[in-house]
Amino acid sequence: MDVDHYNVLGLPSGEEGANLTQKEITKAYREKARDLHPDKRKDDPNAHENFIKLKSSYEILVDEKARKLFDDLLQVKREQQRRFAQQDSKRRKMMSDLEDRERASFAPDPAMKAKEEEERIARKLKEEIARIRAMQANKGASMGTGSGQEKVGREGNSGVGGHVGVDKERVLKVSWEKIGEGYTAEKLRELFSRFGEVEDIVVNSSKKKGSALVVMATKHAVDAATGSVSGNLDNPLLVVPLKPSVAEFPAAKKEEQSDRLSNLVGAGYQAFEDAVLNKLTKAAENQQK
């Protein structure tokens, strides 16, 4: 069925068309016939054909049996269209389900994904713990006691070979300017550990200069570190032995060398140095008891 006779007359089709009265159909035909009459459309080569089609559709709709058959045919066609629509919907759903299954087949394994997420969180937690520990270490390093000193816990005895007291030839004097990041006891330990075991570090901090005493485990480590540790390029370290060996510094030059180093690290450094050495000596004596 290619022609909808209701549409030819300009009437609604389907269930609404089936409810139209014969009077409404006749009225619609007359209005359409006046408009499509060949006498009014002499320039239209299809005017006669269109008028014949209009008259044929009208004759079918005003005939009770023909109209009923036509309405039944329209209803069958509508049912068929609904079935096709449902089938299309089912096909679309089947295609969608198939695509979902294909995506799921290529998706990562949930257990593997959960494990990767667990490892990622564990890494982040480890980083956060390291960050917190670093913050606490820096905070503890910046909190001086009284004269602004900070210490890293002692490693072993402060004496040498079981003798009470601190061997000054195993002690380095370190100083730097108070610019930039500066140096903490942990940073100094990291720098000097490359030359040997570090037994103790005492840092003294003032407004303009920073200084520290670094106790090495051996004299050889002191010799290796002297003149080798420079620290950061933007804030280099001055590293000298607390008690230079006789071979390196003759007795005639000791006093001159001591005065020069005192000027480099500040007037208050000598008093600080003596106080720290006394503390280290007392600590060594206490460990011997």
Short mmCIF file of C-alpha atoms in Angstrom, two decimals:
data_model
loop_
_atom_site.label_atom_id
_atom_site.label_comp_id
_atom_site.label_asym_id
_atom_site.label_seq_id
_atom_site.Cartn_x
_atom_site.Cartn_y
_atom_site.Cartn_z
CA MET A 1 0.00 0.00 0.00
CA ASP A 2 1.65 3.14 -1.27
CA VAL A 3 -1.25 5.61 -0.90
CA ASP A 4 -2.79 6.80 2.36
CA HIS A 5 -6.26 7.94 1.22
CA TYR A 6 -6.74 10.01 4.36
CA ASN A 7 -3.60 11.98 3.62
CA VAL A 8 -4.68 12.53 0.01
CA LEU A 9 -7.76 14.35 1.33
CA GLY A 10 -5.63 16.26 3.88
CA LEU A 11 -7.06 14.28 6.80
CA PRO A 12 -5.25 12.63 9.72
CA SER A 13 -4.60 8.93 9.29
CA GLY A 14 -4.40 6.01 11.67
CA GLU A 15 -6.77 5.66 14.61
CA GLU A 16 -7.78 9.30 14.41
CA GLY A 17 -8.71 8.91 10.73
CA ALA A 18 -10.75 5.79 11.44
CA ASN A 19 -12.93 7.84 13.84
CA LEU A 20 -13.78 10.53 11.26
CA THR A 21 -17.43 10.79 10.17
CA GLN A 22 -18.52 10.56 6.53
CA LYS A 23 -19.59 14.20 6.70
CA GLU A 24 -16.09 15.28 7.71
CA ILE A 25 -14.62 13.25 4.89
CA THR A 26 -16.98 14.77 2.30
CA LYS A 27 -16.24 18.30 3.49
CA ALA A 28 -12.52 17.70 3.24
CA TYR A 29 -12.94 16.26 -0.27
CA ARG A 30 -14.90 19.27 -1.57
CA GLU A 31 -12.33 21.74 -0.22
CA LYS A 32 -9.52 19.78 -1.76
CA ALA A 33 -11.41 19.30 -5.08
CA ARG A 34 -11.91 23.06 -5.48
CA ASP A 35 -8.20 23.57 -4.97
CA LEU A 36 -7.01 20.76 -7.26
CA HIS A 37 -9.60 21.08 -10.10
CA PRO A 38 -7.82 21.07 -13.51
CA ASP A 39 -9.67 24.23 -14.59
CA LYS A 40 -7.79 26.13 -11.84
CA ARG A 41 -4.43 24.52 -12.65
CA LYS A 42 -4.13 24.82 -16.39
CA ASP A 43 -0.36 25.30 -16.14
CA ASP A 44 0.11 22.13 -14.05
CA PRO A 45 0.64 19.07 -16.30
CA ASN A 46 -0.17 16.78 -13.34
CA ALA A 47 -3.41 18.54 -12.41
CA HIS A 48 -5.70 15.97 -14.03
CA GLU A 49 -3.83 13.02 -12.52
CA ASN A 50 -3.89 14.57 -9.05
CA PHE A 51 -7.61 15.26 -9.31
CA ILE A 52 -8.31 11.64 -10.34
CA LYS A 53 -6.27 10.42 -7.35
CA LEU A 54 -8.25 12.68 -5.04
CA LYS A 55 -11.55 11.37 -6.38
CA SER A 56 -10.42 7.76 -6.09
CA SER A 57 -9.39 8.19 -2.46
CA TYR A 58 -12.70 9.86 -1.68
CA GLU A 59 -14.72 7.03 -3.24
CA ILE A 60 -12.85 4.47 -1.12
CA LEU A 61 -13.39 6.39 2.12
CA VAL A 62 -17.13 6.97 1.55
CA ASP A 63 -17.69 3.30 0.79
CA GLU A 64 -18.28 1.58 4.13
CA LYS A 65 -16.75 -1.82 3.27
CA ALA A 66 -13.80 -0.37 1.35
CA ARG A 67 -13.04 2.07 4.15
CA LYS A 68 -13.16 -0.74 6.76
CA LEU A 69 -10.73 -2.83 4.73
CA PHE A 70 -8.48 0.19 4.32
CA ASP A 71 -8.59 0.94 8.07
CA ASP A 72 -7.74 -2.71 8.81
CA LEU A 73 -4.85 -2.51 6.38
CA LEU A 74 -3.55 0.63 8.10
CA GLN A 75 -3.79 -1.07 11.49
CA VAL A 76 -1.82 -4.10 10.23
CA LYS A 77 0.79 -1.75 8.86
CA ARG A 78 1.03 0.10 12.18
CA GLU A 79 1.44 -3.18 14.06
CA GLN A 80 4.15 -4.21 11.67
CA GLN A 81 5.95 -0.91 12.19
CA ARG A 82 5.73 -1.35 15.95
CA ARG A 83 7.22 -4.85 15.68
CA PHE A 84 10.04 -3.54 13.52
CA ALA A 85 10.65 -0.79 16.03
CA GLN A 86 10.78 -3.31 18.88
CA GLN A 87 13.12 -5.51 16.89
CA ASP A 88 15.32 -2.52 16.16
CA SER A 89 15.33 -1.72 19.86
CA LYS A 90 16.27 -5.30 20.70
CA ARG A 91 18.98 -5.29 18.06
CA ARG A 92 20.34 -2.03 19.40
CA LYS A 93 20.33 -3.48 22.92
CA MET A 94 22.05 -6.64 21.70
CA MET A 95 24.68 -4.55 19.94
CA SER A 96 25.12 -2.45 23.07
CA ASP A 97 25.48 -5.58 25.22
CA LEU A 98 27.99 -7.01 22.77
CA GLU A 99 30.05 -3.81 22.86
CA ASP A 100 29.94 -3.83 26.66
CA ARG A 101 31.21 -7.42 26.73
CA GLU A 102 33.99 -6.55 24.31
CA ARG A 103 35.03 -3.59 26.45
CA ALA A 104 34.91 -5.79 29.56
CA SER A 105 37.11 -8.40 27.88
CA PHE A 106 39.79 -5.77 27.26
CA ALA A 107 39.37 -4.13 30.66
CA PRO A 108 42.08 -4.80 33.29
CA ASP A 109 41.55 -7.61 35.75
CA PRO A 110 39.76 -6.23 38.86
CA ALA A 111 42.12 -8.10 41.20
CA MET A 112 45.19 -6.78 39.36
CA LYS A 113 43.70 -3.29 39.34
CA ALA A 114 43.03 -3.47 43.07
CA LYS A 115 46.59 -4.67 43.70
CA GLU A 116 48.04 -1.83 41.63
CA GLU A 117 45.88 0.65 43.54
CA GLU A 118 47.06 -0.83 46.83
CA GLU A 119 50.70 -0.53 45.74
CA ARG A 120 50.15 3.05 44.60
CA ILE A 121 48.60 4.01 47.94
CA ALA A 122 51.41 2.22 49.80
CA ARG A 123 54.01 4.20 47.84
CA LYS A 124 52.23 7.46 48.58
CA LEU A 125 52.00 6.55 52.25
CA LYS A 126 55.71 5.73 52.34
CA GLU A 127 56.52 9.08 50.74
CA GLU A 128 54.33 10.90 53.25
CA ILE A 129 55.99 9.10 56.16
CA ALA A 130 59.42 10.03 54.80
CA ARG A 131 58.31 13.64 54.37
CA ILE A 132 56.95 13.81 57.94
CA ARG A 133 60.14 12.28 59.35
CA ALA A 134 62.25 14.76 57.39
CA MET A 135 60.15 17.64 58.71
CA GLN A 136 60.53 16.38 62.27
CA ALA A 137 64.29 15.96 61.80
CA ASN A 138 64.67 19.48 60.43
CA LYS A 139 62.50 20.86 63.21
CA GLY A 140 64.57 19.06 65.83
CA ALA A 141 67.78 20.27 64.20
CA SER A 142 66.63 23.90 64.19
CA MET A 143 65.64 23.83 67.88
CA GLY A 144 68.85 24.61 69.74
CA THR A 145 69.37 24.15 73.45
CA GLY A 146 70.52 27.29 75.24
CA SER A 147 73.42 28.48 73.04
CA GLY A 148 71.80 27.21 69.83
CA GLN A 149 73.60 23.84 69.76
CA GLU A 150 72.22 20.66 68.16
CA LYS A 151 73.57 17.12 68.39
CA VAL A 152 73.23 13.84 66.60
CA GLY A 153 73.28 10.85 69.00
CA ARG A 154 76.74 9.53 69.78
CA GLU A 155 78.03 6.48 68.01
CA GLY A 156 80.41 4.44 70.19
CA ASN A 157 82.73 5.81 72.84
CA SER A 158 84.08 9.32 72.66
CA GLY A 159 87.48 8.11 73.80
CA VAL A 160 90.12 6.53 71.56
CA GLY A 161 91.37 3.05 72.29
CA GLY A 162 89.62 3.03 75.66
CA HIS A 163 91.50 6.12 76.97
CA VAL A 164 89.33 8.69 78.69
CA GLY A 165 88.82 12.00 76.87
CA VAL A 166 88.45 13.15 73.27
CA ASP A 167 91.44 13.03 70.94
CA LYS A 168 91.50 16.51 69.44
CA GLU A 169 93.31 15.23 66.38
CA ARG A 170 90.10 13.40 65.49
CA VAL A 171 87.99 16.58 65.63
CA LEU A 172 87.25 18.88 62.70
CA LYS A 173 86.19 22.50 62.97
CA VAL A 174 83.60 23.44 60.36
CA SER A 175 82.15 26.90 59.67
CA TRP A 176 79.91 28.53 57.09
CA GLU A 177 78.00 31.72 56.42
CA LYS A 178 74.32 31.90 57.49
CA ILE A 179 72.94 32.23 53.97
CA GLY A 180 70.61 30.04 52.00
CA GLU A 181 69.63 26.65 53.35
CA GLY A 182 72.57 26.26 55.74
CA TYR A 183 73.70 22.97 57.27
CA THR A 184 72.08 20.71 59.82
CA ALA A 185 73.78 18.00 61.84
CA GLU A 186 72.23 15.39 59.56
CA LYS A 187 73.56 17.14 56.45
CA LEU A 188 77.04 17.40 57.92
CA ARG A 189 76.99 13.74 58.92
CA GLU A 190 76.05 12.84 55.35
CA LEU A 191 78.92 14.91 53.93
CA PHE A 192 81.63 13.68 56.30
CA SER A 193 80.57 10.03 56.34
CA ARG A 194 82.16 9.67 52.93
CA PHE A 195 85.57 9.92 54.56
CA GLY A 196 84.99 7.62 57.48
CA GLU A 197 82.82 6.94 60.51
CA VAL A 198 81.41 10.03 62.22
CA GLU A 199 81.17 9.60 65.99
CA ASP A 200 79.58 12.87 66.98
CA ILE A 201 78.52 16.27 65.66
CA VAL A 202 77.79 19.40 67.63
CA VAL A 203 76.40 22.39 65.72
CA ASN A 204 76.51 25.95 66.97
CA SER A 205 74.27 28.50 65.28
CA SER A 206 74.48 32.29 65.46
CA LYS A 207 72.80 35.02 63.47
CA LYS A 208 75.62 35.54 60.97
CA LYS A 209 77.67 32.34 61.03
CA GLY A 210 77.19 28.66 61.54
CA SER A 211 79.83 26.36 62.97
CA ALA A 212 80.21 22.81 64.17
CA LEU A 213 82.63 20.28 65.67
CA VAL A 214 82.73 16.95 63.85
CA VAL A 215 84.30 14.03 65.74
CA MET A 216 85.65 11.41 63.32
CA ALA A 217 86.48 7.83 64.31
CA THR A 218 90.07 8.00 63.01
CA LYS A 219 92.77 10.57 62.33
CA HIS A 220 93.01 9.27 58.80
CA ALA A 221 89.37 10.31 58.22
CA VAL A 222 90.21 13.79 59.53
CA ASP A 223 93.12 14.09 57.08
CA ALA A 224 90.94 12.86 54.21
CA ALA A 225 88.10 15.28 54.99
CA THR A 226 90.32 18.32 55.55
CA GLY A 227 90.29 20.40 52.40
CA SER A 228 88.02 17.94 50.59
CA VAL A 229 84.54 18.73 51.87
CA SER A 230 83.24 21.93 50.28
CA GLY A 231 79.47 21.57 50.79
CA ASN A 232 77.12 23.60 48.61
CA LEU A 233 78.72 25.84 46.00
CA ASP A 234 76.58 28.79 47.04
CA ASN A 235 77.58 28.38 50.68
CA PRO A 236 80.88 26.48 50.95
CA LEU A 237 82.22 25.02 54.17
CA LEU A 238 85.49 25.94 55.86
CA VAL A 239 86.92 22.67 57.21
CA VAL A 240 90.07 22.58 59.36
CA PRO A 241 91.38 20.16 61.99
CA LEU A 242 90.85 21.19 65.58
CA LYS A 243 94.43 20.17 66.38
CA PRO A 244 96.69 20.15 63.31
CA SER A 245 99.40 17.49 63.31
CA VAL A 246 103.00 18.61 63.99
CA ALA A 247 104.12 17.55 60.55
CA GLU A 248 101.57 19.72 58.78
CA PHE A 249 101.76 22.77 61.07
CA PRO A 250 105.19 23.46 62.66
CA ALA A 251 105.19 24.79 66.22
CA ALA A 252 106.40 28.18 65.03
CA LYS A 253 103.26 28.64 62.93
CA LYS A 254 100.65 27.22 65.34
CA GLU A 255 99.79 30.51 66.98
CA GLU A 256 99.50 32.35 63.68
CA GLN A 257 97.30 29.59 62.23
CA SER A 258 95.07 29.54 65.32
CA ASP A 259 94.54 33.31 65.18
CA ARG A 260 93.63 33.15 61.50
CA LEU A 261 91.10 30.38 62.03
CA SER A 262 89.61 32.21 65.02
CA ASN A 263 89.01 35.25 62.84
CA LEU A 264 87.36 33.08 60.18
CA VAL A 265 84.82 31.46 62.45
CA GLY A 266 84.13 34.35 64.82
CA ALA A 267 85.39 35.54 68.20
CA GLY A 268 82.96 33.39 70.16
CA TYR A 269 83.98 30.14 68.49
CA GLN A 270 86.91 29.35 70.83
CA ALA A 271 84.70 29.49 73.92
CA PHE A 272 82.13 27.31 72.18
CA GLU A 273 84.83 24.86 71.12
CA ASP A 274 86.20 24.54 74.67
CA ALA A 275 82.72 24.03 76.12
CA VAL A 276 81.87 21.32 73.61
CA LEU A 277 85.16 19.49 74.17
CA ASN A 278 84.54 19.54 77.92
CA LYS A 279 81.09 18.04 77.38
CA LEU A 280 82.47 15.35 75.08
CA THR A 281 85.21 14.53 77.59
CA LYS A 282 82.70 14.25 80.46
CA ALA A 283 80.48 12.04 78.32
CA ALA A 284 83.41 9.77 77.56
CA GLU A 285 84.30 9.59 81.25
CA ASN A 286 80.70 8.67 82.14
CA GLN A 287 80.72 5.87 79.59
CA GLN A 288 83.91 4.44 81.17
CA LYS A 289 82.24 4.19 84.59
#
